[in-house]
Amino acid sequence: TVEWSQSAAPQWASVYGRYLDDLRGALAWARRETVNRALRIRLTVAGLLLWNHFSHTEECRARVSEAVAELDAAGLAGSAFEMQLKAWLGGATMFTQGLMSQAMEAMERALDIANRRGDVDYRVRCLRLMGVHQLFCGENDAAIHTISRLASVATAEMPSAIPEAEAALGFAELFTGQLLGVRQRLERRRELDLRDIHDSRRL
């Protein structure tokens, strides 16, 4: 994950793109025996960045759904593995299947685990995705509340996420017709964003 965030996108793709077929083969092999449940879950989590980077969103959703179904039997319910899988399942479902209640339920579960584990990165990820879901569903007040929570977490615990929170609040205000401050907020977001352009594309 650290290398992915610090490498230029084309460079990372050229190094790790070749492993997609290896991942698929490993998952197919692990699927043959129920004793491999935990391994399948770990392999799926390891593949999340690959599927995301190459925009294989439906493949990600399908593989993550299979892994989620094995969590209880593998004894990994409530673990960091479930947190990661549910967060990605929620996002992938929203962007491939539509604004389904199952997507929000998955993200809420991931957020609950992130809160209990003190995982700030996944708290930020889940709140952002939940806010997007609420905005697209027309639940504007709920979305602003969720994104305001995101901004609070970013300010207090993860300053690197402040630009992202500013942008999300700006879009939420745009959806609700609060146009006066939207441009100022988005301009402030631009000033705060010190990351390379290849990182910005991965939000």
mmCIF file with all atom_site columns, N, CA, C and O in Angstrom, residues 88-119:
data_model
loop_
_atom_site.group_PDB
_atom_site.id
_atom_site.type_symbol
_atom_site.label_atom_id
_atom_site.label_alt_id
_atom_site.label_comp_id
_atom_site.label_asym_id
_atom_site.label_entity_id
_atom_site.label_seq_id
_atom_site.pdbx_PDB_ins_code
_atom_site.Cartn_x
_atom_site.Cartn_y
_atom_site.Cartn_z
_atom_site.occupancy
_atom_site.B_iso_or_equiv
_atom_site.pdbx_formal_charge
_atom_site.auth_seq_id
_atom_site.auth_comp_id
_atom_site.auth_asym_id
_atom_site.auth_atom_id
_atom_site.pdbx_PDB_model_num
ATOM 1   N N  . TRP A 1 88  ? -14.721 -2.138 0.659   1.00 0.00 ? 88  TRP A N  1
ATOM 2   C CA . TRP A 1 88  ? -14.567 -2.245 -0.794  1.00 0.00 ? 88  TRP A CA 1
ATOM 3   C C  . TRP A 1 88  ? -15.815 -2.833 -1.436  1.00 0.00 ? 88  TRP A C  1
ATOM 4   O O  . TRP A 1 88  ? -16.177 -2.451 -2.560  1.00 0.00 ? 88  TRP A O  1
ATOM 5   N N  . LEU A 1 89  ? -16.493 -3.739 -0.745  1.00 0.00 ? 89  LEU A N  1
ATOM 6   C CA . LEU A 1 89  ? -17.738 -4.286 -1.276  1.00 0.00 ? 89  LEU A CA 1
ATOM 7   C C  . LEU A 1 89  ? -18.774 -3.185 -1.427  1.00 0.00 ? 89  LEU A C  1
ATOM 8   O O  . LEU A 1 89  ? -19.474 -3.107 -2.446  1.00 0.00 ? 89  LEU A O  1
ATOM 9   N N  . GLY A 1 90  ? -18.876 -2.321 -0.418  1.00 0.00 ? 90  GLY A N  1
ATOM 10  C CA . GLY A 1 90  ? -19.832 -1.226 -0.491  1.00 0.00 ? 90  GLY A CA 1
ATOM 11  C C  . GLY A 1 90  ? -19.565 -0.314 -1.667  1.00 0.00 ? 90  GLY A C  1
ATOM 12  O O  . GLY A 1 90  ? -20.472 0.022  -2.444  1.00 0.00 ? 90  GLY A O  1
ATOM 13  N N  . GLY A 1 91  ? -18.308 0.090  -1.840  1.00 0.00 ? 91  GLY A N  1
ATOM 14  C CA . GLY A 1 91  ? -17.968 0.977  -2.947  1.00 0.00 ? 91  GLY A CA 1
ATOM 15  C C  . GLY A 1 91  ? -18.151 0.314  -4.296  1.00 0.00 ? 91  GLY A C  1
ATOM 16  O O  . GLY A 1 91  ? -18.727 0.900  -5.224  1.00 0.00 ? 91  GLY A O  1
ATOM 17  N N  . ALA A 1 92  ? -17.678 -0.918 -4.433  1.00 0.00 ? 92  ALA A N  1
ATOM 18  C CA . ALA A 1 92  ? -17.787 -1.613 -5.719  1.00 0.00 ? 92  ALA A CA 1
ATOM 19  C C  . ALA A 1 92  ? -19.238 -1.885 -6.077  1.00 0.00 ? 92  ALA A C  1
ATOM 20  O O  . ALA A 1 92  ? -19.629 -1.775 -7.249  1.00 0.00 ? 92  ALA A O  1
ATOM 21  N N  . THR A 1 93  ? -20.045 -2.220 -5.094  1.00 0.00 ? 93  THR A N  1
ATOM 22  C CA . THR A 1 93  ? -21.473 -2.454 -5.352  1.00 0.00 ? 93  THR A CA 1
ATOM 23  C C  . THR A 1 93  ? -22.147 -1.172 -5.803  1.00 0.00 ? 93  THR A C  1
ATOM 24  O O  . THR A 1 93  ? -22.934 -1.168 -6.756  1.00 0.00 ? 93  THR A O  1
ATOM 25  N N  . MET A 1 94  ? -21.843 -0.076 -5.134  1.00 0.00 ? 94  MET A N  1
ATOM 26  C CA . MET A 1 94  ? -22.452 1.209  -5.478  1.00 0.00 ? 94  MET A CA 1
ATOM 27  C C  . MET A 1 94  ? -22.124 1.605  -6.914  1.00 0.00 ? 94  MET A C  1
ATOM 28  O O  . MET A 1 94  ? -22.989 2.097  -7.643  1.00 0.00 ? 94  MET A O  1
ATOM 29  N N  . PHE A 1 95  ? -20.899 1.366  -7.336  1.00 0.00 ? 95  PHE A N  1
ATOM 30  C CA . PHE A 1 95  ? -20.473 1.824  -8.656  1.00 0.00 ? 95  PHE A CA 1
ATOM 31  C C  . PHE A 1 95  ? -20.753 0.833  -9.780  1.00 0.00 ? 95  PHE A C  1
ATOM 32  O O  . PHE A 1 95  ? -20.615 1.187  -10.956 1.00 0.00 ? 95  PHE A O  1
ATOM 33  N N  . THR A 1 96  ? -21.140 -0.402 -9.440  1.00 0.00 ? 96  THR A N  1
ATOM 34  C CA . THR A 1 96  ? -21.448 -1.373 -10.492 1.00 0.00 ? 96  THR A CA 1
ATOM 35  C C  . THR A 1 96  ? -22.899 -1.824 -10.483 1.00 0.00 ? 96  THR A C  1
ATOM 36  O O  . THR A 1 96  ? -23.458 -2.124 -11.534 1.00 0.00 ? 96  THR A O  1
ATOM 37  N N  . GLN A 1 97  ? -23.518 -1.869 -9.306  1.00 0.00 ? 97  GLN A N  1
ATOM 38  C CA . GLN A 1 97  ? -24.884 -2.357 -9.182  1.00 0.00 ? 97  GLN A CA 1
ATOM 39  C C  . GLN A 1 97  ? -25.906 -1.260 -8.901  1.00 0.00 ? 97  GLN A C  1
ATOM 40  O O  . GLN A 1 97  ? -27.104 -1.481 -9.004  1.00 0.00 ? 97  GLN A O  1
ATOM 41  N N  . GLY A 1 98  ? -25.425 -0.089 -8.499  1.00 0.00 ? 98  GLY A N  1
ATOM 42  C CA . GLY A 1 98  ? -26.325 1.009  -8.203  1.00 0.00 ? 98  GLY A CA 1
ATOM 43  C C  . GLY A 1 98  ? -26.436 1.284  -6.714  1.00 0.00 ? 98  GLY A C  1
ATOM 44  O O  . GLY A 1 98  ? -25.729 0.696  -5.888  1.00 0.00 ? 98  GLY A O  1
ATOM 45  N N  . LEU A 1 99  ? -27.341 2.183  -6.379  1.00 0.00 ? 99  LEU A N  1
ATOM 46  C CA . LEU A 1 99  ? -27.475 2.663  -4.999  1.00 0.00 ? 99  LEU A CA 1
ATOM 47  C C  . LEU A 1 99  ? -28.330 1.713  -4.179  1.00 0.00 ? 99  LEU A C  1
ATOM 48  O O  . LEU A 1 99  ? -29.456 2.013  -3.782  1.00 0.00 ? 99  LEU A O  1
ATOM 49  N N  . MET A 1 100 ? -27.787 0.556  -3.915  1.00 0.00 ? 100 MET A N  1
ATOM 50  C CA . MET A 1 100 ? -28.501 -0.486 -3.200  1.00 0.00 ? 100 MET A CA 1
ATOM 51  C C  . MET A 1 100 ? -28.283 -0.346 -1.693  1.00 0.00 ? 100 MET A C  1
ATOM 52  O O  . MET A 1 100 ? -27.228 0.108  -1.252  1.00 0.00 ? 100 MET A O  1
ATOM 53  N N  . SER A 1 101 ? -29.291 -0.772 -0.934  1.00 0.00 ? 101 SER A N  1
ATOM 54  C CA . SER A 1 101 ? -29.160 -0.705 0.522   1.00 0.00 ? 101 SER A CA 1
ATOM 55  C C  . SER A 1 101 ? -28.018 -1.585 1.020   1.00 0.00 ? 101 SER A C  1
ATOM 56  O O  . SER A 1 101 ? -27.379 -1.286 2.028   1.00 0.00 ? 101 SER A O  1
ATOM 57  N N  . GLN A 1 102 ? -27.734 -2.684 0.282   1.00 0.00 ? 102 GLN A N  1
ATOM 58  C CA . GLN A 1 102 ? -26.650 -3.579 0.687   1.00 0.00 ? 102 GLN A CA 1
ATOM 59  C C  . GLN A 1 102 ? -25.308 -2.865 0.681   1.00 0.00 ? 102 GLN A C  1
ATOM 60  O O  . GLN A 1 102 ? -24.428 -3.188 1.476   1.00 0.00 ? 102 GLN A O  1
ATOM 61  N N  . ALA A 1 103 ? -25.154 -1.911 -0.228  1.00 0.00 ? 103 ALA A N  1
ATOM 62  C CA . ALA A 1 103 ? -23.894 -1.174 -0.288  1.00 0.00 ? 103 ALA A CA 1
ATOM 63  C C  . ALA A 1 103 ? -23.702 -0.344 0.977   1.00 0.00 ? 103 ALA A C  1
ATOM 64  O O  . ALA A 1 103 ? -22.620 -0.350 1.582   1.00 0.00 ? 103 ALA A O  1
ATOM 65  N N  . MET A 1 104 ? -24.743 0.372  1.373   1.00 0.00 ? 104 MET A N  1
ATOM 66  C CA . MET A 1 104 ? -24.650 1.183  2.583   1.00 0.00 ? 104 MET A CA 1
ATOM 67  C C  . MET A 1 104 ? -24.460 0.310  3.818   1.00 0.00 ? 104 MET A C  1
ATOM 68  O O  . MET A 1 104 ? -23.671 0.640  4.716   1.00 0.00 ? 104 MET A O  1
ATOM 69  N N  . GLU A 1 105 ? -25.150 -0.822 3.866   1.00 0.00 ? 105 GLU A N  1
ATOM 70  C CA . GLU A 1 105 ? -25.007 -1.729 5.012   1.00 0.00 ? 105 GLU A CA 1
ATOM 71  C C  . GLU A 1 105 ? -23.569 -2.234 5.133   1.00 0.00 ? 105 GLU A C  1
ATOM 72  O O  . GLU A 1 105 ? -23.017 -2.327 6.243   1.00 0.00 ? 105 GLU A O  1
ATOM 73  N N  . ALA A 1 106 ? -22.951 -2.547 3.994   1.00 0.00 ? 106 ALA A N  1
ATOM 74  C CA . ALA A 1 106 ? -21.566 -3.022 4.017   1.00 0.00 ? 106 ALA A CA 1
ATOM 75  C C  . ALA A 1 106 ? -20.633 -1.935 4.522   1.00 0.00 ? 106 ALA A C  1
ATOM 76  O O  . ALA A 1 106 ? -19.728 -2.187 5.339   1.00 0.00 ? 106 ALA A O  1
ATOM 77  N N  . MET A 1 107 ? -20.841 -0.699 4.061   1.00 0.00 ? 107 MET A N  1
ATOM 78  C CA . MET A 1 107 ? -19.977 0.405  4.487   1.00 0.00 ? 107 MET A CA 1
ATOM 79  C C  . MET A 1 107 ? -20.182 0.733  5.961   1.00 0.00 ? 107 MET A C  1
ATOM 80  O O  . MET A 1 107 ? -19.224 1.057  6.675   1.00 0.00 ? 107 MET A O  1
ATOM 81  N N  . GLU A 1 108 ? -21.416 0.655  6.427   1.00 0.00 ? 108 GLU A N  1
ATOM 82  C CA . GLU A 1 108 ? -21.687 0.915  7.845   1.00 0.00 ? 108 GLU A CA 1
ATOM 83  C C  . GLU A 1 108 ? -21.011 -0.130 8.733   1.00 0.00 ? 108 GLU A C  1
ATOM 84  O O  . GLU A 1 108 ? -20.490 0.195  9.798   1.00 0.00 ? 108 GLU A O  1
ATOM 85  N N  . ARG A 1 109 ? -21.034 -1.372 8.282   1.00 0.00 ? 109 ARG A N  1
ATOM 86  C CA . ARG A 1 109 ? -20.369 -2.436 9.035   1.00 0.00 ? 109 ARG A CA 1
ATOM 87  C C  . ARG A 1 109 ? -18.858 -2.194 9.070   1.00 0.00 ? 109 ARG A C  1
ATOM 88  O O  . ARG A 1 109 ? -18.210 -2.335 10.110  1.00 0.00 ? 109 ARG A O  1
ATOM 89  N N  . ALA A 1 110 ? -18.302 -1.822 7.922   1.00 0.00 ? 110 ALA A N  1
ATOM 90  C CA . ALA A 1 110 ? -16.864 -1.536 7.869   1.00 0.00 ? 110 ALA A CA 1
ATOM 91  C C  . ALA A 1 110 ? -16.508 -0.371 8.784   1.00 0.00 ? 110 ALA A C  1
ATOM 92  O O  . ALA A 1 110 ? -15.484 -0.403 9.485   1.00 0.00 ? 110 ALA A O  1
ATOM 93  N N  . LEU A 1 111 ? -17.356 0.662  8.793   1.00 0.00 ? 111 LEU A N  1
ATOM 94  C CA . LEU A 1 111 ? -17.100 1.818  9.659   1.00 0.00 ? 111 LEU A CA 1
ATOM 95  C C  . LEU A 1 111 ? -17.159 1.422  11.121  1.00 0.00 ? 111 LEU A C  1
ATOM 96  O O  . LEU A 1 111 ? -16.341 1.878  11.930  1.00 0.00 ? 111 LEU A O  1
ATOM 97  N N  . ASP A 1 112 ? -18.108 0.573  11.477  1.00 0.00 ? 112 ASP A N  1
ATOM 98  C CA . ASP A 1 112 ? -18.224 0.118  12.864  1.00 0.00 ? 112 ASP A CA 1
ATOM 99  C C  . ASP A 1 112 ? -16.944 -0.602 13.308  1.00 0.00 ? 112 ASP A C  1
ATOM 100 O O  . ASP A 1 112 ? -16.418 -0.353 14.404  1.00 0.00 ? 112 ASP A O  1
ATOM 101 N N  . ILE A 1 113 ? -16.428 -1.473 12.447  1.00 0.00 ? 113 ILE A N  1
ATOM 102 C CA . ILE A 1 113 ? -15.199 -2.188 12.787  1.00 0.00 ? 113 ILE A CA 1
ATOM 103 C C  . ILE A 1 113 ? -14.022 -1.214 12.850  1.00 0.00 ? 113 ILE A C  1
ATOM 104 O O  . ILE A 1 113 ? -13.172 -1.298 13.749  1.00 0.00 ? 113 ILE A O  1
ATOM 105 N N  . ALA A 1 114 ? -13.969 -0.276 11.906  1.00 0.00 ? 114 ALA A N  1
ATOM 106 C CA . ALA A 1 114 ? -12.884 0.715  11.912  1.00 0.00 ? 114 ALA A CA 1
ATOM 107 C C  . ALA A 1 114 ? -12.897 1.542  13.190  1.00 0.00 ? 114 ALA A C  1
ATOM 108 O O  . ALA A 1 114 ? -11.840 1.834  13.766  1.00 0.00 ? 114 ALA A O  1
ATOM 109 N N  . ASN A 1 115 ? -14.079 1.924  13.637  1.00 0.00 ? 115 ASN A N  1
ATOM 110 C CA . ASN A 1 115 ? -14.192 2.681  14.885  1.00 0.00 ? 115 ASN A CA 1
ATOM 111 C C  . ASN A 1 115 ? -13.675 1.864  16.064  1.00 0.00 ? 115 ASN A C  1
ATOM 112 O O  . ASN A 1 115 ? -12.950 2.376  16.924  1.00 0.00 ? 115 ASN A O  1
ATOM 113 N N  . ARG A 1 116 ? -14.074 0.602  16.115  1.00 0.00 ? 116 ARG A N  1
ATOM 114 C CA . ARG A 1 116 ? -13.646 -0.244 17.230  1.00 0.00 ? 116 ARG A CA 1
ATOM 115 C C  . ARG A 1 116 ? -12.154 -0.544 17.199  1.00 0.00 ? 116 ARG A C  1
ATOM 116 O O  . ARG A 1 116 ? -11.529 -0.697 18.243  1.00 0.00 ? 116 ARG A O  1
ATOM 117 N N  . ARG A 1 117 ? -11.590 -0.611 16.005  1.00 0.00 ? 117 ARG A N  1
ATOM 118 C CA . ARG A 1 117 ? -10.169 -0.910 15.868  1.00 0.00 ? 117 ARG A CA 1
ATOM 119 C C  . ARG A 1 117 ? -9.299  0.344  15.882  1.00 0.00 ? 117 ARG A C  1
ATOM 120 O O  . ARG A 1 117 ? -8.070  0.250  15.915  1.00 0.00 ? 117 ARG A O  1
ATOM 121 N N  . GLY A 1 118 ? -9.922  1.515  15.830  1.00 0.00 ? 118 GLY A N  1
ATOM 122 C CA . GLY A 1 118 ? -9.161  2.750  15.796  1.00 0.00 ? 118 GLY A CA 1
ATOM 123 C C  . GLY A 1 118 ? -8.420  2.945  14.486  1.00 0.00 ? 118 GLY A C  1
ATOM 124 O O  . GLY A 1 118 ? -7.359  3.577  14.446  1.00 0.00 ? 118 GLY A O  1
ATOM 125 N N  . ASP A 1 119 ? -8.988  2.425  13.391  1.00 0.00 ? 119 ASP A N  1
ATOM 126 C CA . ASP A 1 119 ? -8.359  2.529  12.071  1.00 0.00 ? 119 ASP A CA 1
ATOM 127 C C  . ASP A 1 119 ? -8.847  3.810  11.393  1.00 0.00 ? 119 ASP A C  1
ATOM 128 O O  . ASP A 1 119 ? -9.934  3.855  10.828  1.00 0.00 ? 119 ASP A O  1
#
